Coordinates of C-alpha atoms and ligand atoms in Angstrom, one line a residue:
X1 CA 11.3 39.4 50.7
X2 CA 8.4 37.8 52.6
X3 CA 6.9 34.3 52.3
X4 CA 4.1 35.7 50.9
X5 CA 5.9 37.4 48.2
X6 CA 8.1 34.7 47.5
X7 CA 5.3 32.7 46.7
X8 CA 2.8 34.8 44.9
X9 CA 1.0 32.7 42.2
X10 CA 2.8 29.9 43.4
X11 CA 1.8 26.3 43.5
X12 CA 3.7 22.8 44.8
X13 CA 5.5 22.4 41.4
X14 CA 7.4 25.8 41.4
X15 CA 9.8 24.5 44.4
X16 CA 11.9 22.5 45.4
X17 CA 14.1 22.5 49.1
X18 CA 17.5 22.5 49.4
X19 CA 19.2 19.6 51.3
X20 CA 20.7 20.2 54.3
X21 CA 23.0 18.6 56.7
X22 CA 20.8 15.6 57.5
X23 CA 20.6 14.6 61.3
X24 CA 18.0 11.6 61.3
X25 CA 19.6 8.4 62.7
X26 CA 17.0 6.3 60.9
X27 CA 14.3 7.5 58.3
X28 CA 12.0 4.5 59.3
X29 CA 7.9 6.3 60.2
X30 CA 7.9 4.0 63.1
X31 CA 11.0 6.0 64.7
X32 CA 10.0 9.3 63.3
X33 CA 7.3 11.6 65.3
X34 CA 5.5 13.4 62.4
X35 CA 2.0 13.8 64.3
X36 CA -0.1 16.8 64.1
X37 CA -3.3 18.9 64.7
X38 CA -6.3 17.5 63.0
X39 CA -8.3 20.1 65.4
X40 CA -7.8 22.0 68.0
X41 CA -8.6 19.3 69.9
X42 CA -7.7 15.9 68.1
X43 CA -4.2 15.3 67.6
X44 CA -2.9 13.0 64.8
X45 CA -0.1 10.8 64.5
X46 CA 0.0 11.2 61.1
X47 CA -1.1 13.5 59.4
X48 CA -3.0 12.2 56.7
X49 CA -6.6 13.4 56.0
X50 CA -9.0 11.4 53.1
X51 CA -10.9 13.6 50.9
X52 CA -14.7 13.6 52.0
X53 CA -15.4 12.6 48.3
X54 CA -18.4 9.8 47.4
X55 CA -15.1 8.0 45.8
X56 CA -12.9 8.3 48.2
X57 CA -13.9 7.8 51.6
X58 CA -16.5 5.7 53.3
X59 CA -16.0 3.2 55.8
X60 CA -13.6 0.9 54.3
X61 CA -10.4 4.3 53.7
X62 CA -11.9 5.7 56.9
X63 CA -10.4 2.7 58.6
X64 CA -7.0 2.7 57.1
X65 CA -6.5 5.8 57.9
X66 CA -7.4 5.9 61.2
X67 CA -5.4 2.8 62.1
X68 CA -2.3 4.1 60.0
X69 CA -2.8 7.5 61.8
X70 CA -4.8 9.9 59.9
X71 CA -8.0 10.1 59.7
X72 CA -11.1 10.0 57.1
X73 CA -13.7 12.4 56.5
X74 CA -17.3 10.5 55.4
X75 CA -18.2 12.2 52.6
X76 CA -22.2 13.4 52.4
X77 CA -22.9 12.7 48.7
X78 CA -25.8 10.6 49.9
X79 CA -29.0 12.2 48.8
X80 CA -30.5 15.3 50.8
X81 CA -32.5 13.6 53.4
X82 CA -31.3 10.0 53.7
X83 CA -28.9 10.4 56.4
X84 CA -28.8 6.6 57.4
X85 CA -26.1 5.5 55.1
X86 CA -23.6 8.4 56.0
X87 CA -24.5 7.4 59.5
X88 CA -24.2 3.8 59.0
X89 CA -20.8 4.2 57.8
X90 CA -19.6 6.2 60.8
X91 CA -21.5 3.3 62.8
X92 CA -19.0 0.9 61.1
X93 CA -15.8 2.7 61.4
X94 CA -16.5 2.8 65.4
X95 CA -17.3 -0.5 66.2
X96 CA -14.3 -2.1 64.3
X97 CA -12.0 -2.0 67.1
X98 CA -12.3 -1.3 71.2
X99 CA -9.9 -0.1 73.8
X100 CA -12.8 -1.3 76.9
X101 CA -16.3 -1.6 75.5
X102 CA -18.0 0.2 77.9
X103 CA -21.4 -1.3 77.3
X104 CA -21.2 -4.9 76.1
X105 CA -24.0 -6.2 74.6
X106 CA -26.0 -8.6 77.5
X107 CA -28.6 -11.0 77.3
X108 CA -30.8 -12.9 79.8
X109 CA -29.7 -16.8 81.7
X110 CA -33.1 -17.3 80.5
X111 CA -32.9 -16.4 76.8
X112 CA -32.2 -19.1 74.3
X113 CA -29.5 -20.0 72.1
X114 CA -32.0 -19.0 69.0
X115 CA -32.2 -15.4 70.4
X116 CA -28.2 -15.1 71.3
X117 CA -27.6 -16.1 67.8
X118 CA -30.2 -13.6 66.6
X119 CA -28.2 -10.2 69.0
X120 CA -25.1 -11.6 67.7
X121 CA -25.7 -11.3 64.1
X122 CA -28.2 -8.0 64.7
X123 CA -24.9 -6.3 67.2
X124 CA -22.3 -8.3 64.8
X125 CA -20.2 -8.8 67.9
X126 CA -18.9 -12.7 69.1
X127 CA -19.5 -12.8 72.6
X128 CA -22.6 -11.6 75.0
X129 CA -22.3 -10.9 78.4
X130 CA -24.9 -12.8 80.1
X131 CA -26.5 -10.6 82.9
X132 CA -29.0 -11.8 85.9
X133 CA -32.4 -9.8 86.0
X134 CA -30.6 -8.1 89.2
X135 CA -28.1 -6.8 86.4
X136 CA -25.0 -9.0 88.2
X137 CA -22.7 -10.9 85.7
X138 CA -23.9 -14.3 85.2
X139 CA -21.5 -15.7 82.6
X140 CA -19.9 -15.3 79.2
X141 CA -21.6 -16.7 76.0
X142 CA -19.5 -16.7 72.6
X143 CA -20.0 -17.6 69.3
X144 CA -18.2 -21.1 69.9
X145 CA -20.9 -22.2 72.4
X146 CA -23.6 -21.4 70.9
X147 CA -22.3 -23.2 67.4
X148 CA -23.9 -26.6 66.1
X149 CA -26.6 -26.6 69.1
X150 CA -30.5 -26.5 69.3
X151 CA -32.0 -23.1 68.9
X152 CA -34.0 -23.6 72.2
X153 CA -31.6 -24.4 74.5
X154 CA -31.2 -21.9 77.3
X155 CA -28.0 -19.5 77.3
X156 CA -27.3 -20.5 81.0
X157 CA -26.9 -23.9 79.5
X158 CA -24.3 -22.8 77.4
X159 CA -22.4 -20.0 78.7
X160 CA -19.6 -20.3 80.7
X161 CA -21.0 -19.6 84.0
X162 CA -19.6 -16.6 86.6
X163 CA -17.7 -18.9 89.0
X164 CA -15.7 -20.2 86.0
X165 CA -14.4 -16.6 84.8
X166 CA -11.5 -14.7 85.5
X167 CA -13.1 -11.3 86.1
X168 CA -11.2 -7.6 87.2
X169 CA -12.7 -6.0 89.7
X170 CA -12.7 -1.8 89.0
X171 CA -11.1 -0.3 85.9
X172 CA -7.8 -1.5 83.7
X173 CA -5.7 -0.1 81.3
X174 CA -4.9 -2.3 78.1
X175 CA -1.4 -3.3 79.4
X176 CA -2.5 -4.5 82.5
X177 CA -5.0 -6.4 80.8
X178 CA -3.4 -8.1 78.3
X179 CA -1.0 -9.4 81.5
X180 CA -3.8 -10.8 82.6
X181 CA -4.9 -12.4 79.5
X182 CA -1.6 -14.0 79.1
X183 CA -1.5 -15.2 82.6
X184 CA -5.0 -17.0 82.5
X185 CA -4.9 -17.9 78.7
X186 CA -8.1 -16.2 78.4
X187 CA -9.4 -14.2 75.6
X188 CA -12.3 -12.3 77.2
X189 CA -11.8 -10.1 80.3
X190 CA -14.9 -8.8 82.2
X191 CA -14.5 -5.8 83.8
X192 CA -17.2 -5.3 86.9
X193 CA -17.8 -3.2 90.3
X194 CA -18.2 -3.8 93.6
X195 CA -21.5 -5.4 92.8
X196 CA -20.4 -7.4 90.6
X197 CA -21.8 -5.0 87.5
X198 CA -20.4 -5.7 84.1
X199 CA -18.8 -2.2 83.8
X200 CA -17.2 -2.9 80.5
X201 CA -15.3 -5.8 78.2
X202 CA -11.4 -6.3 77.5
X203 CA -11.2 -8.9 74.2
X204 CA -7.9 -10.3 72.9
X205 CA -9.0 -9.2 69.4
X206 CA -9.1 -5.7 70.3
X207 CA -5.6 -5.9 72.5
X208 CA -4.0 -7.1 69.3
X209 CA -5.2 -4.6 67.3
X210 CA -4.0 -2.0 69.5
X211 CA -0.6 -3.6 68.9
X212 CA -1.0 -3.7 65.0
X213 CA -1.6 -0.3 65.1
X214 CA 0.3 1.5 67.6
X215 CA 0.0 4.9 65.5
X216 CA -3.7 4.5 65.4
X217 CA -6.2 7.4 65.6
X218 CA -8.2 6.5 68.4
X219 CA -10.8 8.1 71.1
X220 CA -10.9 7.7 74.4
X221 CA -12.4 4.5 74.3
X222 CA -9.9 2.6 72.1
X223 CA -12.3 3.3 69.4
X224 CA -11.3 4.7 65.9
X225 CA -11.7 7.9 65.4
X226 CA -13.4 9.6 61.9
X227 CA -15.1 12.5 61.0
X228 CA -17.8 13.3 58.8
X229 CA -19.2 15.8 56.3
X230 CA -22.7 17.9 56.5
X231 CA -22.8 20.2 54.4
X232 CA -24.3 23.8 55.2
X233 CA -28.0 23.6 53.6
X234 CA -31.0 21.2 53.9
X235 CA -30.9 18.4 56.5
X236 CA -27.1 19.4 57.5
X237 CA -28.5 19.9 61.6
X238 CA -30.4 16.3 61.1
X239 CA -27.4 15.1 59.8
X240 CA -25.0 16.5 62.5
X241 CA -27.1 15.1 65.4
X242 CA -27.7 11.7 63.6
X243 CA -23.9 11.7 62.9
X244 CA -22.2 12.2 66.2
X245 CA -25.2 10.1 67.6
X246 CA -23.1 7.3 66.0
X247 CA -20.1 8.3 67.1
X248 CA -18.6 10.7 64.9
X249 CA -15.0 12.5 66.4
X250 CA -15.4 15.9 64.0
X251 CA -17.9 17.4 61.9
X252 CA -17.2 18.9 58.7
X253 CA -19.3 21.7 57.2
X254 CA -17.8 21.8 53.5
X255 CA -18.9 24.1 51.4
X256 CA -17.1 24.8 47.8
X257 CA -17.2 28.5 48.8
X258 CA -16.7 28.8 52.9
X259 CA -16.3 32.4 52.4
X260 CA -20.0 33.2 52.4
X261 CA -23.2 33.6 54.3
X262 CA -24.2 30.5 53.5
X263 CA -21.1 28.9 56.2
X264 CA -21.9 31.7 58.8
X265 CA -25.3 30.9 59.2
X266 CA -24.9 26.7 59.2
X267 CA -21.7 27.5 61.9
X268 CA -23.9 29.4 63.9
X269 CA -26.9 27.0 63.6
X270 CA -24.4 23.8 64.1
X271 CA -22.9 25.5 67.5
X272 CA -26.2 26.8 68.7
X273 CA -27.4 23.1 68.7
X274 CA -24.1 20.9 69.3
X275 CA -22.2 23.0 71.3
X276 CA -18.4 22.9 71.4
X277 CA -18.5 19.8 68.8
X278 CA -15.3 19.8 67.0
X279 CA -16.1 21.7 63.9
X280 CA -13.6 22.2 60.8
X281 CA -15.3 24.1 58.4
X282 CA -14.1 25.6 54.8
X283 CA -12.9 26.0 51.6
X284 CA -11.3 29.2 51.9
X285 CA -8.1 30.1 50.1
X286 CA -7.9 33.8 51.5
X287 CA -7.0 36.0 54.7
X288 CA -10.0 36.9 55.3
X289 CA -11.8 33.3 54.3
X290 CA -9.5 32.1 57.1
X291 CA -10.1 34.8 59.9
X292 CA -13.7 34.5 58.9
X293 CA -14.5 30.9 60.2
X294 CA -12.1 31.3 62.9
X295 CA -14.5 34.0 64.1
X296 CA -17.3 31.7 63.7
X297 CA -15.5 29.2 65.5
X298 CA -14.0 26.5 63.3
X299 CA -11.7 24.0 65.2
X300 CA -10.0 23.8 62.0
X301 CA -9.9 25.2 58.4
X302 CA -10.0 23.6 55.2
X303 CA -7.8 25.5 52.7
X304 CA -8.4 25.0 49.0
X305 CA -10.0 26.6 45.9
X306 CA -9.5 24.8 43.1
X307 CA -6.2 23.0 43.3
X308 CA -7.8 19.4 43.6
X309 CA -7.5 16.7 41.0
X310 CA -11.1 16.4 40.0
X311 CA -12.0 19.9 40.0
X312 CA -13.0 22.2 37.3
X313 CA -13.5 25.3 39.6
X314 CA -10.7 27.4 38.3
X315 CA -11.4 26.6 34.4
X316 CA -15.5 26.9 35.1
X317 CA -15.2 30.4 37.4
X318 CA -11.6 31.8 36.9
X319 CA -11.7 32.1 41.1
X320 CA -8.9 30.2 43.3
X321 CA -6.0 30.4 44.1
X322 CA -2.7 28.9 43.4
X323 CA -2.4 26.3 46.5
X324 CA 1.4 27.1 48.1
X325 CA -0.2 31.1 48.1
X326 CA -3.2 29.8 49.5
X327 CA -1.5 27.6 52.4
X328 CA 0.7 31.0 53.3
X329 CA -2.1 33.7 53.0
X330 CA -4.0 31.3 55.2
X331 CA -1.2 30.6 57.4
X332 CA -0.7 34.2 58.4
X333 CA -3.9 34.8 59.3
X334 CA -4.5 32.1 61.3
X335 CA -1.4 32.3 62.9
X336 CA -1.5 29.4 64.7
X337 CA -5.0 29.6 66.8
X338 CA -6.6 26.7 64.6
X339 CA -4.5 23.9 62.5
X340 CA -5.5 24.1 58.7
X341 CA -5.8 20.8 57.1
X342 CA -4.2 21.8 53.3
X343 CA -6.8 20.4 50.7
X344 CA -6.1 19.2 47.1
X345 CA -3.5 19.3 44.5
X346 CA -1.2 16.9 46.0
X347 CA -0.6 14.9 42.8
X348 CA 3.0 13.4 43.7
X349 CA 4.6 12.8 47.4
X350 CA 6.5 15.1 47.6
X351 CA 4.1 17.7 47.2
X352 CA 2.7 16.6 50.8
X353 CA 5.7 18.1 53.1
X354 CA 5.5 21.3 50.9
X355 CA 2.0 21.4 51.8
X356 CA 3.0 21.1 55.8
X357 CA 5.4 23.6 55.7
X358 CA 3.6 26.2 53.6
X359 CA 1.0 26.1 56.3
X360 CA -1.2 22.8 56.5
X361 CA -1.0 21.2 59.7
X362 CA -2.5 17.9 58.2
X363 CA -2.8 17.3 54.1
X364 CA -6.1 15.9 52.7
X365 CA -6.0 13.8 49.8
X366 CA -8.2 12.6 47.3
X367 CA -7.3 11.7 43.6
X368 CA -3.6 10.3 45.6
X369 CA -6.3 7.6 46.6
X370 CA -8.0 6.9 43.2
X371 CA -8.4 3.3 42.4
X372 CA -7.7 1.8 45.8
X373 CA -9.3 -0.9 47.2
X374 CA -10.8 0.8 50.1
X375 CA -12.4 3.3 47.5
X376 CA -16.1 3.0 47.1
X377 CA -17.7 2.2 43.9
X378 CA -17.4 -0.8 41.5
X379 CA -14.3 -2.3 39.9
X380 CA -15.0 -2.5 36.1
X381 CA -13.0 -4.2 32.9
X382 CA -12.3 -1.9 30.7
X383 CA -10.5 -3.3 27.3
X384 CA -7.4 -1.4 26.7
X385 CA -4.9 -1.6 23.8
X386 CA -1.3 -2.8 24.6
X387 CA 0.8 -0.1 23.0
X388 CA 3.7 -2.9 22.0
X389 CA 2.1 -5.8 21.7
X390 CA -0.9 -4.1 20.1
X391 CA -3.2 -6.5 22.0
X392 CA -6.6 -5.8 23.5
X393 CA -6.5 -6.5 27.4
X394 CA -9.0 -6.1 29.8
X395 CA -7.8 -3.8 32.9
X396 CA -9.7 -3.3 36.0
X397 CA -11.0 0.7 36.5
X398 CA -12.3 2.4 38.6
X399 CA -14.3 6.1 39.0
X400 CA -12.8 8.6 40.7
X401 CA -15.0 12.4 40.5
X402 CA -14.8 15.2 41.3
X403 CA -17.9 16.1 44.5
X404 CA -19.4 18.8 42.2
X405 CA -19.1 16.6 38.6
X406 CA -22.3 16.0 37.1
X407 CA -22.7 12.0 38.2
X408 CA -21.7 13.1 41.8
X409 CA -24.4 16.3 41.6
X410 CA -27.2 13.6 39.8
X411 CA -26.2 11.1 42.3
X412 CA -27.3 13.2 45.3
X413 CA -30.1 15.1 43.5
X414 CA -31.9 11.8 42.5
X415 CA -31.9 13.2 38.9
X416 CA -30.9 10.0 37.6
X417 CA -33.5 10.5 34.4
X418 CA -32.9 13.9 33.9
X419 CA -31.5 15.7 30.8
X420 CA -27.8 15.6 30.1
X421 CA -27.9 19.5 29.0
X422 CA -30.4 20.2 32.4
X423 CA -27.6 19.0 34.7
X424 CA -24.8 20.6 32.4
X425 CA -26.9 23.9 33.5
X426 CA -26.5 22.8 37.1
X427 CA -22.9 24.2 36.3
X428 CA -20.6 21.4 37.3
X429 CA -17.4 22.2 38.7
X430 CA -16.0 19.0 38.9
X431 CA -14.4 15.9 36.2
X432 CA -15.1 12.1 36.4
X433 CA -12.0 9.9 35.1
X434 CA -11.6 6.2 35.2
X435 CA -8.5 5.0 37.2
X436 CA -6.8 1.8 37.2
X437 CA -7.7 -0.4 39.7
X438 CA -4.8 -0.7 42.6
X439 CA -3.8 -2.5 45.8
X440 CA -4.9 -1.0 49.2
X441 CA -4.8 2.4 50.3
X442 CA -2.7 1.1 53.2
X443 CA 0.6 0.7 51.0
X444 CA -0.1 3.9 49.5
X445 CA -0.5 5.3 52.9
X446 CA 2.7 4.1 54.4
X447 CA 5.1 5.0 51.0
X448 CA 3.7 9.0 51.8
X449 CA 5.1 8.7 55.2
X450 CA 8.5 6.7 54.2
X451 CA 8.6 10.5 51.7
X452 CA 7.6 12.4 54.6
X453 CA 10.6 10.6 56.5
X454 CA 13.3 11.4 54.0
X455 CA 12.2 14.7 53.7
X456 CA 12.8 15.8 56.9
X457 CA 16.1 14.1 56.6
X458 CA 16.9 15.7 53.3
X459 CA 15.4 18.7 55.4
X460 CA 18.0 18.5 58.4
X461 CA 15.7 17.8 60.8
X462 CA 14.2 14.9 63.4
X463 CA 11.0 15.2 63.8
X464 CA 8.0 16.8 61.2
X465 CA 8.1 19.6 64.1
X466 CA 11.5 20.6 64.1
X467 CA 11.2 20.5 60.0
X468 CA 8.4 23.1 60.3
X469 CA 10.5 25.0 62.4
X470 CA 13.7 25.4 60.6
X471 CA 11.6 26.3 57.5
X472 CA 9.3 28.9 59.5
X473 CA 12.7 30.4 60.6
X474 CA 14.3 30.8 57.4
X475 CA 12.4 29.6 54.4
X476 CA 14.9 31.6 52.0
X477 CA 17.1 28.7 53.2
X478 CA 15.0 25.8 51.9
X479 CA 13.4 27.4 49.1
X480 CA 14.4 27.6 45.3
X481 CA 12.0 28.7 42.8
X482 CA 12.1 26.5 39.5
X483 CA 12.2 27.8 36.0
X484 CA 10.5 26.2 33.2
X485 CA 13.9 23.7 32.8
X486 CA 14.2 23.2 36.4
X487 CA 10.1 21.9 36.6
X488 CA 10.8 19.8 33.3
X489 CA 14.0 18.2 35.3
X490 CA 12.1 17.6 38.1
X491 CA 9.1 16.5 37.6
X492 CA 8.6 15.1 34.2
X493 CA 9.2 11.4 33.6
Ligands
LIG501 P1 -7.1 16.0 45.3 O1 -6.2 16.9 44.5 O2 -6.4 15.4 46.5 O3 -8.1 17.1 46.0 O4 -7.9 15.1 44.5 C1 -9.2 16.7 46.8 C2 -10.1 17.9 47.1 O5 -10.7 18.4 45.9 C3 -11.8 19.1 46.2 N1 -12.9 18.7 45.3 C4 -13.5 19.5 44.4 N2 -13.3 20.8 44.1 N3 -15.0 20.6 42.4 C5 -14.1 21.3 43.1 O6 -14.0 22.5 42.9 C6 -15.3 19.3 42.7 O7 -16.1 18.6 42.0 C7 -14.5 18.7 43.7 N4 -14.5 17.5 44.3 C8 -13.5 17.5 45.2 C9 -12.2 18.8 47.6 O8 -11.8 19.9 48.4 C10 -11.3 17.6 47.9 O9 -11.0 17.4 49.3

């Protein structure tokens, strides 16, 4: 029988994998390599994918995943036409950490302390290169000399001047660097040319990030990477260009239905204009949804129709498809030329390596990520009843929706006064639940991949890779399909 036919009408709770002999010395992430495909282009060391979902990811989860080795999608449920705060949030994920800031921030000998204080807070960054009019570094000011002094005291008064710096001459990698850092006890490394040109900054900071995070999802310059969402109607070109203006790694054009005319004629415009931007567009669920934006040129597809946790689209339309069936239709069809980034229904663990061996290269998550601190959106006491003590306590909540439930639709619409029954008519497709209010997504984060790790133990394997293979080989091996008994055993607690 074929994977497809094993897995007709199929979703993550209808199997489970057979253990096999396990060959992993040690099921510790750091020792593991489970990275993937994000695009065709980005490579993951994790892979990990947050929901682009007003409740799920802005800055603060794009972040966390990045640094754990994922990577977050910024969601677009800002109102049409106000693009600064999608953009503002890329902005922020991009300047939180540096490999070699290429362009520093400078300032002027002449310039006083008031104005240094003034491009510090405005650039939020701690130290200014000071450069001569002749564009030749003239010193270093941070934010310890320019603390506790007069506002009009001149910056060549207080920075530390050029013949007191230890400066490289020509580029440096961040090893070399940090040797260099340790050698001189300095925490600030000038980089210039021939001319003595600031050509970029090393900062101690940013050198012990790196180490914090070796798995980190970074670009070429040390940055973190993140992608954002555009949509495929009104000011999604405006959008793009404002977005990877700031910085953004991918662009997302995600569309409930990516099957439609609608995603062929935003691809076309959004690679007319931008190029060979990486571009992962969807949701599709189907053979020809996948081969569809392929031919359109998505540098990855979103697979998903209804499976996610705040979604309403299979009760509202009757249309989807169960996810595992999904995943392997999809899987087929691409058959390897783009990854596919498996999206929604992952409401337990161990649903996540099912999803990357049915055919996801990377999962996206959203409700998994409910309630965390890195979520956005307000933290509200709720009272709730104690079921033994029968006491009122008051328990922190927060929101979690759905991107097509009616306050996520009112929310970008700016139909804040409208009529309950007018936006019911909007036909919402999505639920809004209060969840209790958690810890950081960062311990969520890192118990997924301890799963992932025993998994492919459990699975015989030593690497996510060789998992993928062994199953793609001989899936009859790993797979068992549950009865009704078999679910209840397994999954019910
Ligand atoms: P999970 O299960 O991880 O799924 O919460 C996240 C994915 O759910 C999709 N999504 C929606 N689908 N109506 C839908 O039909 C909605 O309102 C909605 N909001 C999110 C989306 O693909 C997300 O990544």
């Amino acid at each position: 029988m074929s994977l497809l036919e094993l897995v007709r009408g199929c979703t993550f709770d209808d199997f489970l994998l057979a253990p096999q002999l396990g060959e992993l010395p040690s099921r510790n992430p750091a020792l593991v390599d489970l990275s993937a495909p994000f695009t065709t282009g980005i490579r993951l060391q994790r892979p990990l994918v947050s929901a682009n979902m007003d409740t799920v990811t802005r800055a603060a989860m794009a972040i966390v995943m990045a640094e754990e080795g994922g990577i977050g999608v910024i969601d677009r449920g800002f109102r049409s036409g106000v693009i600064e705060p999608q953009v503002s949030e890329v902005a922020k994920v991009k300047r939180t950490q540096h490999g070699v800031v290429a362009d520093p921030r400078s300032i002027a000998p002449s310039a006083t302390v008031g104005e240094a204080r003034q491009l510090m807070h405005a650039a939020r960054v701690g130290t200014l290169v000071v450069t001569a009019p002749d564009g030749r570094l003239a010193g270093l000011l941070t934010e310890r000399d320019v603390r506790f002094v007069g506002e009009r005291l001149r910056v060549d008064e207080r920075m530390t001047p050029r013949e007191r710096l230890i400066v490289h001459r020509g580029s440096l990698g961040l090893p070399e660097a940090e040797q260099l850092m340790v050698a001189h006890k300095i925490k600030k490394l000038p980089l210039v040319d021939d001319d003595d040109r600031v050509i970029g900054l090393i900062t101690s900071r940013d050198l012990i990030k790196h180490r914090e995070h070796p798995f980190a999802t970074r670009d070429a310059l040390g940055r973190l990477r993140v992608a954002a969402a555009i949509g495929a109607t009104g000011d999604y070109l405006e959008r793009a260009a404002e977005l990877l203006r700031a910085g953004a790694d991918a662009l997302v054009i995600d569309i409930a239905h990516g099957h439609s005319r609608v995603m062929e004629r935003a691809m076309r415009a959004v690679r007319a204009r931008f190029g060979d931007v990486p571009l992962v567009a969807g949701n599709v669920a189907t053979a020809e949804g996948v081969r569809f934006l392929i031919e359109l040129g998505a540098d990855a597809v979103k697979v998903g129709i209804g499976p996610g946790g705040g979604c309403t689209t299979r009760l509202a339309t009757n249309f989807g498809v169960p996810q595992v069936e999904a995943l392997v239709r999809c899987a087929e069809a691409a058959s390897g030329r783009v990854p596919l980034i498996a999206d929604g229904g992952v409401r337990r663990d161990g649903a996540i390596v099912l999803a990357l061996l049915f055919g996801g290269s990377t999962v996206m998550l959203g409700s998994a990520f409910a309630g965390t601190l890195e979520t956005p959106g307000e933290t509200v006491l709720k009272p709730v009843l104690m079921p033994e003590s029968q006491k009122m306590v008051r328990v922190p909540f927060k929101v979690f929706r759905g991107m097509a439930s009616v306050g996520a639709v009112r929310d970008r619409l700016d139909l804040e006064d409208a009529d309950p029954d007018e936006l019911e008519a909007l036909g919402a497709e999505g639920l809004e639940v209060s969840v209790p209010a958690r810890g950081s997504a960062r311990g969520v984060i890192q118990n997924m991949l301890r799963h992932l790790c025993s998994a492919i133990s459990y699975g015989g394997a030593r690497s996510l890779d060789e998992l993928r293979r062994a199953f793609a080989a001989d899936p009859g091996r790993f797979l068992i399909r549950l009865s009704a008994a078999a679910r209840a055993e397994s999954f019910q607690r």
